Coordinates of C-alpha atoms in Angstrom, one line a residue:
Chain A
X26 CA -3.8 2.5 58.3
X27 CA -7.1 0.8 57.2
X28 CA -8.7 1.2 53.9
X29 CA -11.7 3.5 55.0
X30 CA -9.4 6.2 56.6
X31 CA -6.8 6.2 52.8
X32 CA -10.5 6.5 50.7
X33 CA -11.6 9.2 53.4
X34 CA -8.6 10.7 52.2
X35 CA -8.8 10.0 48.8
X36 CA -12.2 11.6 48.5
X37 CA -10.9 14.9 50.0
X38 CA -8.2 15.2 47.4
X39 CA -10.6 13.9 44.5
X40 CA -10.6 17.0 42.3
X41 CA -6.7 17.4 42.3
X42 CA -6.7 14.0 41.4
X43 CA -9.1 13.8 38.5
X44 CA -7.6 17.2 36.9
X45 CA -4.5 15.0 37.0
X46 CA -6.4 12.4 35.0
X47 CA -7.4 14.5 33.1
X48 CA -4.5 16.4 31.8
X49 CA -2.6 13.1 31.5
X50 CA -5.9 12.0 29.1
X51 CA -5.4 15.4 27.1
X52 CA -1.8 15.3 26.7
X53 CA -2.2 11.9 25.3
X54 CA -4.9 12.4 23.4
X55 CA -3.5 15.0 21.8
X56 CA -0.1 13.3 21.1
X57 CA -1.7 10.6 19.6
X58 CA -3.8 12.4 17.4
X59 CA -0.8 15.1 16.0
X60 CA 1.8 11.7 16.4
X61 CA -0.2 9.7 14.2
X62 CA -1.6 12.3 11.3
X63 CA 2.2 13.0 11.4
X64 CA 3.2 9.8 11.4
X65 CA 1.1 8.7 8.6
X66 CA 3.0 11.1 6.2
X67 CA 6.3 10.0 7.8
X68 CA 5.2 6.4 6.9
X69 CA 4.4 7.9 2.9
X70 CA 7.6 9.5 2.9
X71 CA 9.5 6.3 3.6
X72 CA 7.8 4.3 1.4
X73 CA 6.9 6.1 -1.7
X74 CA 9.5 9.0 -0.7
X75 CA 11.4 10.2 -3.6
X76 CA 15.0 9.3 -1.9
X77 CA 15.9 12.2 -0.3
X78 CA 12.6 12.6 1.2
X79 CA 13.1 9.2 2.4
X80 CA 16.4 9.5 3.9
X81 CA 15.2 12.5 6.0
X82 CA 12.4 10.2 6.9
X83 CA 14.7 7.8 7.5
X84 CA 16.8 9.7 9.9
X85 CA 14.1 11.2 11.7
X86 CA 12.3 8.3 12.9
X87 CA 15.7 6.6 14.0
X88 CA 17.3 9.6 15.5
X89 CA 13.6 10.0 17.7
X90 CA 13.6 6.5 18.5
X91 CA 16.9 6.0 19.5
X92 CA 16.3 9.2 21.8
X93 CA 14.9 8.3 25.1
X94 CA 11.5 9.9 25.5
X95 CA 12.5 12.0 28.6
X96 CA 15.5 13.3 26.5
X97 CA 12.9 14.7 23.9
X98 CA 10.8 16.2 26.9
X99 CA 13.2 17.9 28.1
X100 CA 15.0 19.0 25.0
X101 CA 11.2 20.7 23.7
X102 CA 11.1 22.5 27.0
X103 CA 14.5 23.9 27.3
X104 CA 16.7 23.6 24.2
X105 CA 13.3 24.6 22.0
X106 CA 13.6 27.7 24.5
X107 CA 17.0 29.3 24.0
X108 CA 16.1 29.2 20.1
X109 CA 13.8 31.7 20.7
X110 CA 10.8 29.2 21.2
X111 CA 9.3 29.4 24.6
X112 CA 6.8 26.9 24.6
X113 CA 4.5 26.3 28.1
X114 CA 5.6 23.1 29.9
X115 CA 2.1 21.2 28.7
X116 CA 2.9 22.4 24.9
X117 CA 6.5 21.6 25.2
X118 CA 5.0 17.9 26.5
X119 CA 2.8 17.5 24.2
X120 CA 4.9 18.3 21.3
X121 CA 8.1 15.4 22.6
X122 CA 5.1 13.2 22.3
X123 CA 3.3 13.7 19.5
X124 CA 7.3 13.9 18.1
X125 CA 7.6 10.2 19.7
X126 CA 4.7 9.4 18.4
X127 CA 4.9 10.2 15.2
X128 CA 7.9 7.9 14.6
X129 CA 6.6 5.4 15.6
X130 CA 3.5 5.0 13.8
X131 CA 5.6 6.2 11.0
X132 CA 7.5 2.7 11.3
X133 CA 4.4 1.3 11.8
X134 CA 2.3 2.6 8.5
X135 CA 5.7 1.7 6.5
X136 CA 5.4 -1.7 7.7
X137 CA 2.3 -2.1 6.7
X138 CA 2.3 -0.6 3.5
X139 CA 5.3 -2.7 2.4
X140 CA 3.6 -6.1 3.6
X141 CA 0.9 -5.7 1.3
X142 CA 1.9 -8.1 -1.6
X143 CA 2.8 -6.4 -5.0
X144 CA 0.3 -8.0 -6.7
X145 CA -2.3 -5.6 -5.0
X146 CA -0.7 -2.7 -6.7
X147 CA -0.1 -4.0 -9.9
X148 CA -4.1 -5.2 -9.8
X149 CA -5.0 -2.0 -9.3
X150 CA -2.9 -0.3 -11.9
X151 CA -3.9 -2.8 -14.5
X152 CA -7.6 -1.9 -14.4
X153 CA -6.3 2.1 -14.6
X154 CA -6.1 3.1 -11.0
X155 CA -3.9 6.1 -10.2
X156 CA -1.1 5.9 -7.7
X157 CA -3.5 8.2 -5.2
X158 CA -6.7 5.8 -6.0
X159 CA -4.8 3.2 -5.1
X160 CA -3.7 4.4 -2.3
X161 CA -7.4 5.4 -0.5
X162 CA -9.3 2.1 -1.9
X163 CA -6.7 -0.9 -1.7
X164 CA -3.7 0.1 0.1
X165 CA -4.9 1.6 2.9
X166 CA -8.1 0.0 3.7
X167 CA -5.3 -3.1 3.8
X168 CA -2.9 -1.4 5.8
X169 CA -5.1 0.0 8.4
X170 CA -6.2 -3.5 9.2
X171 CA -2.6 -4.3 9.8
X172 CA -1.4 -0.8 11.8
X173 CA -4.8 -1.4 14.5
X174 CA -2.7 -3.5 16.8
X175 CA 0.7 -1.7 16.6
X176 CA -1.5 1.3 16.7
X177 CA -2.7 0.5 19.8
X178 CA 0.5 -0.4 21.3
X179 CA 2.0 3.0 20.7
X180 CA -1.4 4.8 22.2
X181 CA -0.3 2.5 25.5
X182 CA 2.9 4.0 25.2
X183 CA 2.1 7.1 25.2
X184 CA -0.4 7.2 27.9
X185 CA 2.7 5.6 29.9
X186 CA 5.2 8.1 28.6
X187 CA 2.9 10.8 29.7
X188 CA 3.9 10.5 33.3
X189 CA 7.6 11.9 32.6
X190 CA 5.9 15.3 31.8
X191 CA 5.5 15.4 35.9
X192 CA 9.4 16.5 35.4
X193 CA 9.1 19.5 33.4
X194 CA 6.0 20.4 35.9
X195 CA 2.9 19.4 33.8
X196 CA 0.7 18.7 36.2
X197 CA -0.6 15.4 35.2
X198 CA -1.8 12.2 37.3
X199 CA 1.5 11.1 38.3
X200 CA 2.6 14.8 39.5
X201 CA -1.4 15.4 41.0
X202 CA -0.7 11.6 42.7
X203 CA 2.6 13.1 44.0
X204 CA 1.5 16.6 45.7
X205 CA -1.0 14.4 47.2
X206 CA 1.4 12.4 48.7
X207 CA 3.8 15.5 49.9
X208 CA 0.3 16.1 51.4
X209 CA -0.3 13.6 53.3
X210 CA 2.3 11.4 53.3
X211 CA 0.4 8.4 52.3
X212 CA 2.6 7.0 49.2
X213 CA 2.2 3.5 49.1
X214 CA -1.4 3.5 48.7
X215 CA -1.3 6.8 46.2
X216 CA 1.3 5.2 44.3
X217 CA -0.8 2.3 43.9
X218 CA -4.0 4.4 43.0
X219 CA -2.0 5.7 40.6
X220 CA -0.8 2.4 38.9
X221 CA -4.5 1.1 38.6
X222 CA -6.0 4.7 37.1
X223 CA -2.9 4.2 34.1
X224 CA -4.0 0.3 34.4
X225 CA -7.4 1.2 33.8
X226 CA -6.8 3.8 30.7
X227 CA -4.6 1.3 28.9
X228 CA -6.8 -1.1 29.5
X229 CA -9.7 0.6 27.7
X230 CA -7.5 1.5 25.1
X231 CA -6.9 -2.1 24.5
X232 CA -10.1 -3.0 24.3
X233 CA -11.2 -0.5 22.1
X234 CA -8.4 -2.2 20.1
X235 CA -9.6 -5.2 19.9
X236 CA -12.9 -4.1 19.3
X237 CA -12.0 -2.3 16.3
X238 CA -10.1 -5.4 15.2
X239 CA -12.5 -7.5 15.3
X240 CA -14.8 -4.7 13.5
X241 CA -12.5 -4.4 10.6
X242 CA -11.7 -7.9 10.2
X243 CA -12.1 -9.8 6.6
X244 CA -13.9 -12.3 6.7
X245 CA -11.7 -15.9 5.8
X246 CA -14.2 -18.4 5.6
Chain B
X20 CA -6.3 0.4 -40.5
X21 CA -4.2 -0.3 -37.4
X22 CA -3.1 -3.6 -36.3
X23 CA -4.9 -3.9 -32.2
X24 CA -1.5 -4.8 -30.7
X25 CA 1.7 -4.0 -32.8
X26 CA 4.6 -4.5 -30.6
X27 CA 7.8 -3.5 -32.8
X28 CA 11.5 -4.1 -31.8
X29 CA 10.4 -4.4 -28.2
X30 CA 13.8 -4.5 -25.7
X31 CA 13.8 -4.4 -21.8
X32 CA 16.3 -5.2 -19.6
X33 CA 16.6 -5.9 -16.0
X34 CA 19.7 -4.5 -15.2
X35 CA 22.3 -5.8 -17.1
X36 CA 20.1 -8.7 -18.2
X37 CA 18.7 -8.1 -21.7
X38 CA 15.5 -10.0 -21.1
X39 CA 13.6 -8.8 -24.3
X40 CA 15.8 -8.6 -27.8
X41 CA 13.9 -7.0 -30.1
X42 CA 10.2 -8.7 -29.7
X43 CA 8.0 -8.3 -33.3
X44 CA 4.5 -9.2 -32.9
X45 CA 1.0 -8.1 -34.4
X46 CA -2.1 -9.0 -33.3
X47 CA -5.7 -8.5 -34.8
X48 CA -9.0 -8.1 -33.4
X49 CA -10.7 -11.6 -32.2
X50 CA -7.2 -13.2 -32.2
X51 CA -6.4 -15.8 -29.6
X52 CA -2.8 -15.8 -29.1
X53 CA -0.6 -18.0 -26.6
X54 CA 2.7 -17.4 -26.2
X55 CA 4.9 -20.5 -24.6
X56 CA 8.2 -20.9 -23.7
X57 CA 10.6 -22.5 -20.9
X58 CA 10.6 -20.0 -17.9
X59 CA 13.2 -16.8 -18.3
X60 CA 12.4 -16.6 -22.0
X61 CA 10.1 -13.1 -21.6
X62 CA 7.1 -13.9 -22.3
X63 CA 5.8 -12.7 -18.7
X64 CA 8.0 -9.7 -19.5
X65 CA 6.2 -9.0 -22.9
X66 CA 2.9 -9.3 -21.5
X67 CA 3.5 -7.1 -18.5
X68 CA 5.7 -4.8 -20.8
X69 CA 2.1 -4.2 -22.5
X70 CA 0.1 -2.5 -19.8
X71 CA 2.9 -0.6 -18.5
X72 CA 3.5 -3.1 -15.1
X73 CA 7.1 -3.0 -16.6
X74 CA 9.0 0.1 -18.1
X75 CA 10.7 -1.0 -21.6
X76 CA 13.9 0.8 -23.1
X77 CA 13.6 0.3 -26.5
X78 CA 10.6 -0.5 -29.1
X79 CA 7.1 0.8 -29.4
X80 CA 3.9 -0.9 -28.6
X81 CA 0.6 0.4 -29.8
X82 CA -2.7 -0.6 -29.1
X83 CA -5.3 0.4 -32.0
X84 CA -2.8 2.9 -33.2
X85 CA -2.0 4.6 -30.0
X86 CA 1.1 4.3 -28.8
X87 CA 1.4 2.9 -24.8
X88 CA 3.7 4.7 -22.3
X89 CA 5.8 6.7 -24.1
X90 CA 5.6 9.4 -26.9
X91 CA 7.9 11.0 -29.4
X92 CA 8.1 14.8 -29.0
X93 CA 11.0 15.7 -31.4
X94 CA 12.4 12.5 -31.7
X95 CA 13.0 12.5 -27.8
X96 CA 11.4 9.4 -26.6
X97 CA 9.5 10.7 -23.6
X98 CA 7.8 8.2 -20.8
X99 CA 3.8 9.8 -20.7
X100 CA 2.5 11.0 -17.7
X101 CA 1.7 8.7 -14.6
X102 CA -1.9 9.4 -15.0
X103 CA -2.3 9.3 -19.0
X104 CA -0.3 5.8 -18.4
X105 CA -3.1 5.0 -15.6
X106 CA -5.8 6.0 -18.8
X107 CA -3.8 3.7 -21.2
X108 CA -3.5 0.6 -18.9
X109 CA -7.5 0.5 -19.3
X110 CA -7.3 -0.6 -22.3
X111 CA -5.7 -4.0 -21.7
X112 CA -7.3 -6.1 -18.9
X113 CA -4.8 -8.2 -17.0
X114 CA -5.4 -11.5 -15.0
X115 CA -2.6 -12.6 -12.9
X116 CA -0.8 -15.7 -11.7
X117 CA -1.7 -15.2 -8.1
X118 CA -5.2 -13.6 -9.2
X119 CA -4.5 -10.6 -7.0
X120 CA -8.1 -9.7 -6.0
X121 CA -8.5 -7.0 -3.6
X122 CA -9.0 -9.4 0.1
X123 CA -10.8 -7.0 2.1
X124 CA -13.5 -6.4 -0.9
X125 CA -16.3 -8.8 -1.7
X126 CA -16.2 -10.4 -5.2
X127 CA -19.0 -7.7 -6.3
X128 CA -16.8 -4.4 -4.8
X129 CA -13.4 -6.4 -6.7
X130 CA -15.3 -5.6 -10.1
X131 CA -17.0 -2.6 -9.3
X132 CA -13.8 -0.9 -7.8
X133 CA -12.6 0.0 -11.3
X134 CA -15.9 0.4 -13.3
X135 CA -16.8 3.1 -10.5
X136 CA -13.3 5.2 -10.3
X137 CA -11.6 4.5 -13.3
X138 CA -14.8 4.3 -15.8
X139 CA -17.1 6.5 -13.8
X140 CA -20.1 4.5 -13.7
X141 CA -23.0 4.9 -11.2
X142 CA -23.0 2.2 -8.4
X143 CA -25.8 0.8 -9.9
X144 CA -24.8 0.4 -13.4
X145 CA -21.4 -0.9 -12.1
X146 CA -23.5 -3.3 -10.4
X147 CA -26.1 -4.5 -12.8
X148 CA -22.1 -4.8 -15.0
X149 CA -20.8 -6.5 -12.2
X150 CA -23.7 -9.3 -11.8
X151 CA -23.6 -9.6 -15.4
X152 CA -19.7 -10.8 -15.5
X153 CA -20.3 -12.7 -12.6
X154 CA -23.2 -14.6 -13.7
X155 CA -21.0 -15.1 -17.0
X156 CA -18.2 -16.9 -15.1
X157 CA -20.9 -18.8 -13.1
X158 CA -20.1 -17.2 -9.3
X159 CA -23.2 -14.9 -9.0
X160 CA -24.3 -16.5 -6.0
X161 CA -20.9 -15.8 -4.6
X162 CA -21.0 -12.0 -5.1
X163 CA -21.0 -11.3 -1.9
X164 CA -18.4 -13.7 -0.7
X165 CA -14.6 -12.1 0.3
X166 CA -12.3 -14.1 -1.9
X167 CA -11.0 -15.5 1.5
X168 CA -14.4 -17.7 1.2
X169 CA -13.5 -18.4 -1.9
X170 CA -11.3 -21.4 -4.1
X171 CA -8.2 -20.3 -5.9
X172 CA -10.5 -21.5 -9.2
X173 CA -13.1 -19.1 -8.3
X174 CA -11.3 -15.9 -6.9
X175 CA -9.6 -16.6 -10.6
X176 CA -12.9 -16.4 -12.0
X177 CA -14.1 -13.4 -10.4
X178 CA -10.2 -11.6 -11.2
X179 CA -11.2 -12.5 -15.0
X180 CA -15.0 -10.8 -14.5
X181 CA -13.0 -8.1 -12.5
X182 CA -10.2 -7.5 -15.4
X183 CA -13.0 -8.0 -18.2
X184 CA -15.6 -6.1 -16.9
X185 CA -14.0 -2.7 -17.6
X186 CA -14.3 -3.6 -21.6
X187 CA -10.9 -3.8 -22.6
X188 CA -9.9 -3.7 -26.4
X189 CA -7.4 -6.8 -25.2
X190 CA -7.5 -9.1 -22.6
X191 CA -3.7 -10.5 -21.1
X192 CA -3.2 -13.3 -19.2
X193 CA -0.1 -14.3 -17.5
X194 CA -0.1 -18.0 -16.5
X195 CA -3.8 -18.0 -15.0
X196 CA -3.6 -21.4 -14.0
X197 CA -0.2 -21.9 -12.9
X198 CA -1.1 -20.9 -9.2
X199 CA -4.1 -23.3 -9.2
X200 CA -4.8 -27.2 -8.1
X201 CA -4.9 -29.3 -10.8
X202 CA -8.8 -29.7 -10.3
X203 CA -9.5 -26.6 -10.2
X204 CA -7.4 -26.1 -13.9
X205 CA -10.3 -26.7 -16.0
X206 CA -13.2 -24.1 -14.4
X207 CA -10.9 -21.7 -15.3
X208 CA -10.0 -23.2 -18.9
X209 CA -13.2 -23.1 -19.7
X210 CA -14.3 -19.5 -18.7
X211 CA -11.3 -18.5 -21.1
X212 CA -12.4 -21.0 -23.8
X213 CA -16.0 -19.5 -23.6
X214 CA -14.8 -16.1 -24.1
X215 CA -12.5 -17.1 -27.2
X216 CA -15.4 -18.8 -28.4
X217 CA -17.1 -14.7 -28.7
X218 CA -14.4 -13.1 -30.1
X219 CA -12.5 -11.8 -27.1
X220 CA -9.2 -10.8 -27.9
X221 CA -6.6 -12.3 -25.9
X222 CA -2.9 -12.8 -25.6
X223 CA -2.4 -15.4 -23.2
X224 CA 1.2 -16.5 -21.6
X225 CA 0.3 -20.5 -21.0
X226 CA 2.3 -24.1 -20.0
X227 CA -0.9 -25.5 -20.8
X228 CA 0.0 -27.0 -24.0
X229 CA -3.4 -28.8 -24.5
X230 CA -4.9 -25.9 -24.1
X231 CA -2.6 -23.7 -26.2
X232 CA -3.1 -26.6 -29.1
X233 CA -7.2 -26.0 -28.4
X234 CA -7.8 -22.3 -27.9
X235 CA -5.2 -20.3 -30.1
X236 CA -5.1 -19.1 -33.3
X237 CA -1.8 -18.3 -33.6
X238 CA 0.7 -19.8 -31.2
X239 CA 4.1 -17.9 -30.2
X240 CA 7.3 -19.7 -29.0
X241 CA 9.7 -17.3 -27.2
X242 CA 13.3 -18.3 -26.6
X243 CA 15.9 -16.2 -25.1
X244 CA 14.3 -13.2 -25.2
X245 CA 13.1 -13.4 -29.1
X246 CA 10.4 -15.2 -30.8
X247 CA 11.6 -18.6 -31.7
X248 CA 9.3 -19.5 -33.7
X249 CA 5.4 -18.5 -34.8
X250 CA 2.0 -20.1 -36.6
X251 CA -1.0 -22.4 -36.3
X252 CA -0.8 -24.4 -33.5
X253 CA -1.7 -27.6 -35.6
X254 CA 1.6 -27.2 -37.7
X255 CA 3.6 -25.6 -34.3
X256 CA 3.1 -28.2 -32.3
X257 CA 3.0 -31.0 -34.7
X258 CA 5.6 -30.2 -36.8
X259 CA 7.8 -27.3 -35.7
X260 CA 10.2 -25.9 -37.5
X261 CA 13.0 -25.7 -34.9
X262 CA 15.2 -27.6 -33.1
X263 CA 14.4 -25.6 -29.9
X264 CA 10.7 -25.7 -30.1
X265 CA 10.7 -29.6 -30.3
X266 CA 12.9 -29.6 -27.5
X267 CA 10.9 -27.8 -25.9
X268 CA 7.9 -29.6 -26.9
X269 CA 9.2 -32.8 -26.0
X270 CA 10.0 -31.8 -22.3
X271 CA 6.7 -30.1 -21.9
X272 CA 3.6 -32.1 -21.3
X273 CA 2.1 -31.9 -24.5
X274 CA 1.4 -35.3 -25.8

């Protein structure tokens, strides 16, 4: 099979293919956005938590990570659903990941609230910050420099973690990239396809990463 | 009229580590007061005890009168309210060991932060305030450095303009020079001397004996958690009354 005859191919099935790029982008997208606000407060709660807010914080994030991401996919799509909480395969998906999601950045933001020397704090409350100025003006402009590459990690993640939606039926790239192949019986090169189009969002991500990084980046000398 | 500090039968422990025993200690406006010791006596305690960086069980401190961090509502001693506390520690200004200036702000923002939020200045008056300090401590070319770009003498500099700036009735510092090279001791001697030499009150936790001897009005020895011994530092240093103090003088590098 040469390479003109698999893009000949390739460009008949382009639309099911993009929608499946698509959907993956979306589900992401939105998992990171609901993981992280989530995750911020998850990271709060297990660092200035009263303790047991910060035990059920606790718990949360290592119950979810311990929990292998397909487990939480398919637990929102059918355990959620004999509760009496029928959720659509794509909200189900992108609940287990904005779930995942937010534990991890909760870890993260913990992290990097609790490597910012003391000092800082006790600067700020000596020339009559509150707790919550503190917070917005010298903890978390110092934190957020530290969470960008973590940050970016989990995104990654995510994007990867996306494809075991295809199992509940969400019909995003890896799923699309499969029909296609049921199709037309073409898997190597598909599968392939496929790799580079996740290759190419993650690497993106990463350099929008970096790019912040270096953005946000205090000057040392 | 009110003593500015009176700190009365002041006791904090760590645990089950009595740290401060019952700490007496008045101070007036303009006074210069250094407070020495060997390490573990609480005298960092005592200073930090003052702005609230550290709860205390027992005692009262007041500052012109008012009295920090707790209050007395029916003879119940009640801790005040995390944001009257945050009102409170304004009156003191603090310069720390480390120096502890904000890294991700330029020396300007580090001064500006507080004046801005806490005393609700326009940017430009928290500025012009700013420059001011800066210029005073001689690093108003550097105001727009990160105190990554700057020496440990300077970013203590600009912590001083940063903790000063706000106006405090009392200015504390907790072993400002301990962190530092030994060359870069003196800059920041000298920005302190300058501002006993206009009446800036200051309580000041020191192992510089020299400058202790030089600087202070009144000189404070702590041991063990209680003032050793107190006076002019001519008469402290040169002939103390305890046994402890001229031990403690004799180990120490005051010659």
């Amino acid at each position: 099979m040469d390479l003109a005859q698999f893009f000949d191919i390739l460009w008949s099935v382009r639309w099911p293919i993009l929608s499946g790029i698509g959907v993956t982008a979306l589900v992401s997208a939105l998992a990171i956005i609901a993981g992280s606000f989530v995750g911020v407060f998850v990271g709060l709660a297990l660092t200035y938590g009263v303790l047991p807010l910060r035990w059920l914080a606790r718990v949360y994030t290592d119950f979810i990570r311990g929990t292998p991401v397909l487990v939480l996919v398919l637990a929102s799509f059918y355990i959620l659903g004999t509760i009496g909480l029928q959720l659509s395969a794509f909200q189900a998906g992108v609940l287990a990941l904005a779930v995942f999601c937010s534990s991890h950045v909760g870890e993260i933001v913990r992290g990097a609230l609790q490597a910012i020397p003391r000092g800082q704090t006790e600067a700020a409350k000596a020339i009559g910050l509150t707790f919550s100025q503190t917070f917005s003006y010298v903890l978390m402009p110092q934190a957020g420099r530290q969470i960008a590459p973590a940050w970016v990690n989990t995104a990654a993640e995510i994007v990867k973690a996306s494809t075991l939606l295809s199992i509940i039926g969400v019909a995003e790239l890896l799923l699309a990239t499969q029909e296609v192949i049921a199709r037309t019986f073409m898997s190597l090169p598909f599968y392939f396809h496929a790799g580079f189009l996740y290759f190419c969002i993650n690497f993106s991500i990463e350099r929008l990463g970096k790019y912040v990084e270096k953005k946000l980046a205090i000057p040392q000398s | 009229m009110p003593h500015l500090l009176e700190i009365r039968d002041l006791h904090k422990s760590f645990g089950q580590t009595e740290v401060l025993k019952g700490v007496d200690c008045a101070m007036e406006q303009g006074d210069v007061v250094c407070v020495i010791g060997s390490s573990g006596s609480g005298k960092t305690t005592m200073l930090r005890c003052i702005n609230m960086l550290e709860d205390f069980e027992g005692g009262t401190i007041a500052i012109d009168g008012q009295q920090i961090g707790y209050e007395t509502q029916r003879s119940q001693r009640k801790r005040r309210r995390e944001r009257e506390i945050a009102r409170q520690r304004a009156l003191t200004g603090m310069v720390f060991q480390q120096f502890n200036l904000f890294p991700h702000m330029t020396a300007l923002a580090n001064i500006t932060l507080g004046l801005i939020k806490v005393k609700k200045m326009r940017r430009e008056e928290a500025n012009a305030t700013a420059e001011r300090w800066l210029d005073r401590v001689g690093l108003l070319e550097r105001k727009g450095r990160f105190p990554g770009q700057l020496s440990g003498g300077q970013q203590q500099r600009v912590a001083i303009a940063r903790a000063i700036a706000m106006n405090p009735k009392l200015m504390l510092f907790d072993e400002v020079t301990s962190a530092l090279d030994p060359e870069l001791v003196n800059e920041v001697l000298q920005v302190i001397k300058d501002l006993a030499r206009d009446g800036m009150t200051m309580l000041l936790v020191t192992h510089e004996m020299r400058f202790a001897y030089e600087v202070s009005k009144r000189v404070i020895f702590m041991n063990e958690g209680r003032i050793g011994e107190e006076g002019d530092p001519k008469q402290m240093f040169l002939k103390p009354k305890t046994e402890r103090l001229a031990e403690f003088l004799k180990s120490s590098s005051f010659h």
